[in-house]
PDB file of C-alpha atoms in Angstrom:
ATOM      1  CA  MET A 260      59.491 -18.859   2.954  1.00 37.00           C
ATOM      2  CA  GLN A 261      60.417 -17.990  -0.579  1.00 35.00           C
ATOM      3  CA  PRO A 262      58.564 -15.029  -2.052  1.00 36.00           C
ATOM      4  CA  GLU A 263      56.163 -15.774  -4.843  1.00 38.00           C
ATOM      5  CA  PRO A 264      57.822 -15.228  -8.220  1.00 39.00           C
ATOM      6  CA  ALA A 265      56.675 -12.129 -10.019  1.00 40.00           C
ATOM      7  CA  ALA A 266      54.153 -12.741 -12.731  1.00 42.00           C
ATOM      8  CA  PRO A 267      55.694 -12.511 -16.189  1.00 41.00           C
ATOM      9  CA  PRO A 268      54.809  -9.360 -18.095  1.00 44.00           C
ATOM     10  CA  ARG A 269      51.862  -9.745 -20.396  1.00 50.00           C
ATOM     11  CA  SER A 270      53.499  -9.467 -23.793  1.00 52.00           C
ATOM     12  CA  GLN A 271      50.138  -9.235 -25.518  1.00 58.00           C
ATOM     13  CA  ASP A 272      49.296  -6.126 -23.490  1.00 87.00           C
ATOM     14  CA  ARG A 273      52.643  -4.566 -24.400  1.00 88.00           C
ATOM     15  CA  ARG A 274      52.099  -5.326 -28.073  1.00 89.00           C
ATOM     16  CA  ALA A 275      48.628  -3.805 -27.926  1.00 91.00           C
ATOM     17  CA  LEU A 276      49.989  -0.658 -26.270  1.00 93.00           C
ATOM     18  CA  ARG A 277      52.750  -0.374 -28.863  1.00 95.00           C
ATOM     19  CA  SER A 278      50.251  -0.797 -31.696  1.00 96.00           C
ATOM     20  CA  ARG A 279      47.944   1.789 -30.151  1.00 96.00           C
ATOM     21  CA  ALA A 280      50.780   4.285 -29.717  1.00 96.00           C
ATOM     22  CA  ALA A 281      52.004   3.677 -33.272  1.00 98.00           C
ATOM     23  CA  LEU A 282      48.528   4.267 -34.713  1.00 98.00           C
ATOM     24  CA  MET A 283      48.048   7.501 -32.752  1.00 98.00           C
ATOM     25  CA  ALA A 284      51.470   8.785 -33.794  1.00 98.00           C
ATOM     26  CA  ALA A 285      50.709   7.929 -37.424  1.00 98.00           C
ATOM     27  CA  ALA A 286      47.354   9.712 -37.176  1.00 98.00           C
ATOM     28  CA  VAL A 287      48.902  12.938 -35.876  1.00 98.00           C
ATOM     29  CA  ARG A 288      51.667  12.848 -38.484  1.00 98.00           C
ATOM     30  CA  LEU A 289      49.482  12.102 -41.516  1.00 98.00           C
ATOM     31  CA  VAL A 290      46.722  14.568 -40.605  1.00 98.00           C
ATOM     32  CA  SER A 291      49.360  17.256 -39.990  1.00 96.00           C
ATOM     33  CA  GLU A 292      51.149  16.553 -43.268  1.00 96.00           C
ATOM     34  CA  ARG A 293      48.015  16.400 -45.421  1.00 96.00           C
ATOM     35  CA  GLY A 294      45.914  18.998 -43.624  1.00 94.00           C
ATOM     36  CA  THR A 295      42.835  16.779 -43.692  1.00 96.00           C
ATOM     37  CA  THR A 296      41.165  14.033 -41.677  1.00 97.00           C
ATOM     38  CA  ALA A 297      40.218  12.194 -44.880  1.00 97.00           C
ATOM     39  CA  ILE A 298      43.072   9.728 -44.447  1.00 97.00           C
ATOM     40  CA  PRO A 299      42.424   6.217 -45.812  1.00 98.00           C
ATOM     41  CA  VAL A 300      42.569   3.513 -43.159  1.00 98.00           C
ATOM     42  CA  THR A 301      45.169   1.688 -45.239  1.00 98.00           C
ATOM     43  CA  ASP A 302      47.488   4.710 -45.118  1.00 98.00           C
ATOM     44  CA  LEU A 303      47.173   4.889 -41.329  1.00 98.00           C
ATOM     45  CA  THR A 304      47.844   1.199 -40.799  1.00 98.00           C
ATOM     46  CA  GLU A 305      50.778   1.148 -43.217  1.00 98.00           C
ATOM     47  CA  ALA A 306      52.337   4.172 -41.502  1.00 98.00           C
ATOM     48  CA  ALA A 307      51.933   2.443 -38.126  1.00 98.00           C
ATOM     49  CA  ASP A 308      53.071  -0.938 -39.514  1.00 97.00           C
ATOM     50  CA  VAL A 309      49.972  -2.726 -38.232  1.00 97.00           C
ATOM     51  CA  SER A 310      47.031  -4.466 -39.871  1.00 96.00           C
ATOM     52  CA  ARG A 311      43.632  -2.925 -40.543  1.00 97.00           C
ATOM     53  CA  GLN A 312      42.206  -5.445 -38.083  1.00 96.00           C
ATOM     54  CA  VAL A 313      44.378  -3.993 -35.309  1.00 96.00           C
ATOM     55  CA  LEU A 314      43.006  -0.508 -35.951  1.00 97.00           C
ATOM     56  CA  TYR A 315      39.417  -1.727 -35.784  1.00 96.00           C
ATOM     57  CA  LEU A 316      40.097  -3.819 -32.670  1.00 95.00           C
ATOM     58  CA  GLN A 317      41.827  -0.947 -30.882  1.00 94.00           C
ATOM     59  CA  PHE A 318      39.615   1.960 -31.915  1.00 96.00           C
ATOM     60  CA  GLY A 319      36.545   0.748 -33.777  1.00 96.00           C
ATOM     61  CA  ASP A 320      36.889   3.169 -36.679  1.00 96.00           C
ATOM     62  CA  ARG A 321      39.129   5.848 -38.150  1.00 97.00           C
ATOM     63  CA  ASP A 322      37.465   8.882 -36.578  1.00 97.00           C
ATOM     64  CA  VAL A 323      37.703   7.406 -33.088  1.00 97.00           C
ATOM     65  CA  LEU A 324      41.427   6.868 -33.702  1.00 98.00           C
ATOM     66  CA  LEU A 325      41.882  10.473 -34.817  1.00 98.00           C
ATOM     67  CA  VAL A 326      40.082  11.904 -31.783  1.00 97.00           C
ATOM     68  CA  GLU A 327      41.956   9.600 -29.404  1.00 97.00           C
ATOM     69  CA  ALA A 328      45.232  10.675 -31.019  1.00 98.00           C
ATOM     70  CA  ALA A 329      44.322  14.327 -30.449  1.00 97.00           C
ATOM     71  CA  ALA A 330      43.377  13.684 -26.818  1.00 95.00           C
ATOM     72  CA  ASP A 331      46.648  11.834 -26.258  1.00 96.00           C
ATOM     73  CA  LEU A 332      48.608  14.722 -27.782  1.00 96.00           C
ATOM     74  CA  VAL A 333      46.846  17.233 -25.523  1.00 93.00           C
ATOM     75  CA  ARG A 334      47.451  15.145 -22.403  1.00 92.00           C
ATOM     76  CA  ARG A 335      51.112  14.436 -23.151  1.00 91.00           C
ATOM     77  CA  GLU A 336      52.228  17.831 -24.355  1.00 90.00           C
ATOM     78  CA  LEU A 337      49.784  20.527 -23.342  1.00 86.00           C
ATOM     79  CA  ILE A 338      48.190  19.594 -20.032  1.00 82.00           C
ATOM     80  CA  THR A 339      51.477  18.298 -18.630  1.00 78.00           C
ATOM     81  CA  GLU A 340      53.308  21.516 -19.542  1.00 73.00           C
ATOM     82  CA  ALA A 341      50.464  23.706 -18.288  1.00 66.00           C
ATOM     83  CA  ASP A 342      50.394  21.831 -14.967  1.00 65.00           C
ATOM     84  CA  GLU A 343      54.137  22.306 -14.587  1.00 66.00           C
ATOM     85  CA  SER A 344      53.964  26.033 -15.379  1.00 62.00           C
ATOM     86  CA  GLY A 345      52.482  26.809 -11.972  1.00 65.00           C
ATOM     87  CA  ASP A 346      50.381  29.857 -12.865  1.00 69.00           C
ATOM     88  CA  ALA A 347      47.550  30.816 -15.193  1.00 71.00           C
ATOM     89  CA  PHE A 348      49.637  33.226 -17.298  1.00 76.00           C
ATOM     90  CA  SER A 349      52.288  30.610 -18.091  1.00 81.00           C
ATOM     91  CA  GLY A 350      49.574  28.026 -18.685  1.00 81.00           C
ATOM     92  CA  VAL A 351      47.881  30.222 -21.302  1.00 84.00           C
ATOM     93  CA  GLN A 352      51.213  30.817 -23.015  1.00 87.00           C
ATOM     94  CA  ALA A 353      51.921  27.076 -23.045  1.00 88.00           C
ATOM     95  CA  MET A 354      48.514  26.434 -24.614  1.00 88.00           C
ATOM     96  CA  ALA A 355      49.097  29.076 -27.292  1.00 90.00           C
ATOM     97  CA  ARG A 356      52.500  27.635 -28.183  1.00 91.00           C
ATOM     98  CA  HIS A 357      51.073  24.121 -28.379  1.00 92.00           C
ATOM     99  CA  PHE A 358      48.242  25.017 -30.753  1.00 92.00           C
ATOM    100  CA  ALA A 359      50.547  27.153 -32.903  1.00 91.00           C
ATOM    101  CA  ALA A 360      53.040  24.291 -33.207  1.00 92.00           C
ATOM    102  CA  HIS A 361      50.303  21.834 -34.223  1.00 94.00           C
ATOM    103  CA  ARG A 362      48.090  24.205 -36.186  1.00 92.00           C
ATOM    104  CA  SER A 363      47.789  22.010 -39.290  1.00 93.00           C
ATOM    105  CA  PHE A 364      46.656  19.041 -37.195  1.00 96.00           C
ATOM    106  CA  TYR A 365      44.103  20.861 -35.059  1.00 95.00           C
ATOM    107  CA  ARG A 366      42.758  22.910 -37.961  1.00 94.00           C
ATOM    108  CA  ALA A 367      42.029  19.714 -39.879  1.00 96.00           C
ATOM    109  CA  MET A 368      40.528  18.025 -36.826  1.00 96.00           C
ATOM    110  CA  LEU A 369      38.216  20.957 -36.079  1.00 94.00           C
ATOM    111  CA  THR A 370      36.934  21.213 -39.650  1.00 94.00           C
ATOM    112  CA  GLY A 371      36.839  17.551 -40.688  1.00 94.00           C
ATOM    113  CA  SER A 372      34.497  14.616 -40.248  1.00 92.00           C
ATOM    114  CA  CYS A 373      35.224  14.268 -36.531  1.00 94.00           C
ATOM    115  CA  ALA A 374      34.917  17.979 -35.651  1.00 94.00           C
ATOM    116  CA  PHE A 375      31.984  17.516 -33.256  1.00 95.00           C
ATOM    117  CA  ALA A 376      33.635  14.666 -31.347  1.00 95.00           C
ATOM    118  CA  MET A 377      36.911  16.592 -31.333  1.00 94.00           C
ATOM    119  CA  THR A 378      35.300  19.694 -29.840  1.00 93.00           C
ATOM    120  CA  ARG A 379      33.530  17.682 -27.140  1.00 92.00           C
ATOM    121  CA  THR A 380      36.741  15.866 -26.264  1.00 92.00           C
ATOM    122  CA  LEU A 381      38.765  19.079 -25.979  1.00 89.00           C
ATOM    123  CA  ASN A 382      36.054  20.723 -23.890  1.00 88.00           C
ATOM    124  CA  GLY A 383      36.039  17.719 -21.568  1.00 87.00           C
ATOM    125  CA  LEU A 384      39.810  17.731 -21.167  1.00 86.00           C
ATOM    126  CA  PHE A 385      40.035  21.462 -20.566  1.00 83.00           C
ATOM    127  CA  GLY A 386      36.977  21.472 -18.316  1.00 81.00           C
ATOM    128  CA  ALA A 387      38.640  18.945 -16.028  1.00 78.00           C
ATOM    129  CA  ALA A 388      41.912  20.878 -16.143  1.00 74.00           C
ATOM    130  CA  ASN A 389      40.112  24.151 -15.338  1.00 74.00           C
ATOM    131  CA  ALA A 390      38.366  22.847 -12.225  1.00 73.00           C
ATOM    132  CA  LYS A 391      41.178  23.881  -9.865  1.00 71.00           C
ATOM    133  CA  THR A 392      41.510  27.332 -11.430  1.00 72.00           C
ATOM    134  CA  VAL A 393      37.765  27.924 -11.190  1.00 75.00           C
ATOM    135  CA  ARG A 394      37.793  27.155  -7.471  1.00 74.00           C
ATOM    136  CA  GLU A 395      40.801  29.428  -6.944  1.00 72.00           C
ATOM    137  CA  LEU A 396      39.050  32.298  -8.725  1.00 73.00           C
ATOM    138  CA  PHE A 397      35.568  31.901  -7.285  1.00 76.00           C
ATOM    139  CA  GLY A 398      36.103  30.139  -3.970  1.00 76.00           C
ATOM    140  CA  GLU A 399      33.954  27.322  -2.661  1.00 78.00           C
ATOM    141  CA  LEU A 400      31.118  26.522  -5.023  1.00 81.00           C
ATOM    142  CA  ASP A 401      28.368  23.975  -5.217  1.00 84.00           C
ATOM    143  CA  GLU A 402      29.805  20.910  -6.980  1.00 84.00           C
ATOM    144  CA  GLN A 403      27.438  21.196  -9.937  1.00 87.00           C
ATOM    145  CA  VAL A 404      28.061  24.936 -10.262  1.00 86.00           C
ATOM    146  CA  ALA A 405      31.820  24.324 -10.234  1.00 83.00           C
ATOM    147  CA  ARG A 406      31.533  21.695 -12.985  1.00 84.00           C
ATOM    148  CA  ASP A 407      29.248  23.884 -15.081  1.00 87.00           C
ATOM    149  CA  LEU A 408      31.524  26.894 -14.684  1.00 86.00           C
ATOM    150  CA  ALA A 409      34.612  24.877 -15.643  1.00 85.00           C
ATOM    151  CA  ALA A 410      32.750  23.592 -18.717  1.00 86.00           C
ATOM    152  CA  PHE A 411      31.643  27.136 -19.570  1.00 87.00           C
ATOM    153  CA  VAL A 412      35.202  28.460 -19.383  1.00 85.00           C
ATOM    154  CA  ALA A 413      36.530  25.519 -21.420  1.00 87.00           C
ATOM    155  CA  ALA A 414      33.948  25.974 -24.179  1.00 90.00           C
ATOM    156  CA  GLY A 415      34.541  29.720 -24.363  1.00 89.00           C
ATOM    157  CA  THR A 416      38.292  29.257 -24.491  1.00 88.00           C
ATOM    158  CA  GLY A 417      37.829  26.634 -27.188  1.00 89.00           C
ATOM    159  CA  ALA A 418      35.732  29.022 -29.279  1.00 91.00           C
ATOM    160  CA  VAL A 419      38.501  31.645 -29.206  1.00 90.00           C
ATOM    161  CA  VAL A 420      41.155  29.035 -30.013  1.00 90.00           C
ATOM    162  CA  ASN A 421      39.069  27.655 -32.895  1.00 90.00           C
ATOM    163  CA  ASP A 422      38.622  31.124 -34.357  1.00 90.00           C
ATOM    164  CA  TRP A 423      42.360  31.751 -34.138  1.00 90.00           C
ATOM    165  CA  LEU A 424      43.268  28.392 -35.690  1.00 89.00           C
ATOM    166  CA  ILE A 425      40.645  28.282 -38.432  1.00 88.00           C
ATOM    167  CA  ASP A 426      39.759  31.860 -39.346  1.00 82.00           C
ATOM    168  CA  GLY A 427      42.955  33.647 -38.391  1.00 67.00           C
ATOM    169  CA  ALA A 428      46.093  34.022 -40.469  1.00 62.00           C
ATOM    170  CA  ASP A 429      46.559  32.384 -43.851  1.00 66.00           C
ATOM    171  CA  PRO A 430      46.979  28.613 -43.343  1.00 62.00           C
ATOM    172  CA  LEU A 431      50.438  28.812 -44.896  1.00 64.00           C
ATOM    173  CA  ASP A 432      51.594  31.582 -42.553  1.00 70.00           C
ATOM    174  CA  PRO A 433      52.912  30.748 -39.081  1.00 76.00           C
ATOM    175  CA  LEU A 434      50.706  31.731 -36.179  1.00 84.00           C
ATOM    176  CA  ASP A 435      51.921  34.025 -33.412  1.00 87.00           C
ATOM    177  CA  PRO A 436      51.195  32.285 -30.087  1.00 89.00           C
ATOM    178  CA  GLU A 437      51.568  35.584 -28.259  1.00 89.00           C
ATOM    179  CA  GLU A 438      48.510  36.884 -30.124  1.00 89.00           C
ATOM    180  CA  LEU A 439      46.334  34.059 -28.795  1.00 88.00           C
ATOM    181  CA  ALA A 440      47.757  34.445 -25.296  1.00 89.00           C
ATOM    182  CA  ARG A 441      46.948  38.170 -25.321  1.00 89.00           C
ATOM    183  CA  ARG A 442      43.397  37.545 -26.557  1.00 88.00           C
ATOM    184  CA  LEU A 443      42.702  35.051 -23.799  1.00 86.00           C
ATOM    185  CA  LEU A 444      44.386  37.001 -21.024  1.00 85.00           C
ATOM    186  CA  ARG A 445      42.441  40.156 -21.930  1.00 87.00           C
ATOM    187  CA  LEU A 446      39.272  38.251 -21.063  1.00 83.00           C
ATOM    188  CA  ALA A 447      40.373  37.367 -17.544  1.00 74.00           C
ATOM    189  CA  PRO A 448      39.577  40.666 -15.752  1.00 77.00           C
ATOM    190  CA  VAL A 449      36.221  40.906 -17.543  1.00 74.00           C
ATOM    191  CA  PHE A 450      35.229  37.354 -16.686  1.00 67.00           C
ATOM    192  CA  THR A 451      36.347  37.540 -13.048  1.00 66.00           C
ATOM    193  CA  GLY A 452      34.766  40.937 -12.410  1.00 66.00           C
ATOM    194  CA  GLY A 453      38.091  42.715 -12.205  1.00 56.00           C
ATOM    195  CA  GLY A 454      36.759  45.846 -13.824  1.00 47.00           C
ATOM    196  CA  ARG A 455      36.267  47.166 -17.306  1.00 49.00           C
ATOM    197  CA  THR A 456      39.119  46.970 -19.759  1.00 45.00           C
ATOM    198  CA  SER A 457      40.444  49.476 -22.220  1.00 47.00           C
ATOM    199  CA  PRO A 458      40.371  48.753 -25.971  1.00 47.00           C
ATOM    200  CA  ASP A 459      43.890  47.303 -25.781  1.00 49.00           C
ATOM    201  CA  GLY A 460      42.797  44.872 -23.081  1.00 46.00           C
ATOM    202  CA  GLY A 461      44.390  46.596 -20.095  1.00 49.00           C
ATOM    203  CA  PRO A 462      42.492  47.796 -17.024  1.00 46.00           C
ATOM    204  CA  ARG A 463      40.965  51.266 -17.148  1.00 48.00           C
TER     205      ARG A 463
END
């Protein structure tokens, strides 16, 4: 018996994926270059070489596109690298390097029209990523407690990152990722009950 021939690839799906990827790449680039989320839809579609209709079909509106582009960037670059790092220390350093490298983009996203949706999306991504670490630190927990604790850690981490990105060094000056890593790592022994810390963040 001859095997059934493989179904031909769905070219429409491939085109839609290419258009989606092009729009998200254009969103990251234009927001980073201009330092604002107030990017006209026409500029986004021209940069992605697609029609306005494609943007609305794929994302619904501009702000949804911008938030989806940010989530895609986090998944592709940050969460993947943090997962591959193998330990919390390296993961924090990877996060600090990522936000420093994309400071203009994230600063605009966290202060622009989609700031609320952006914050919720980041908290959701980091909350899911933190679930394993929370269980390693605190052992077996009730499922709801584990989710709430992961969300708590994600929101607190996000608040520190936001402060560093938005209220830290002059926007024109490069950020030092080691500074953010130190700030976050100094919190670990306090949060996990590892004892009081000295003013420089080390254990007493």
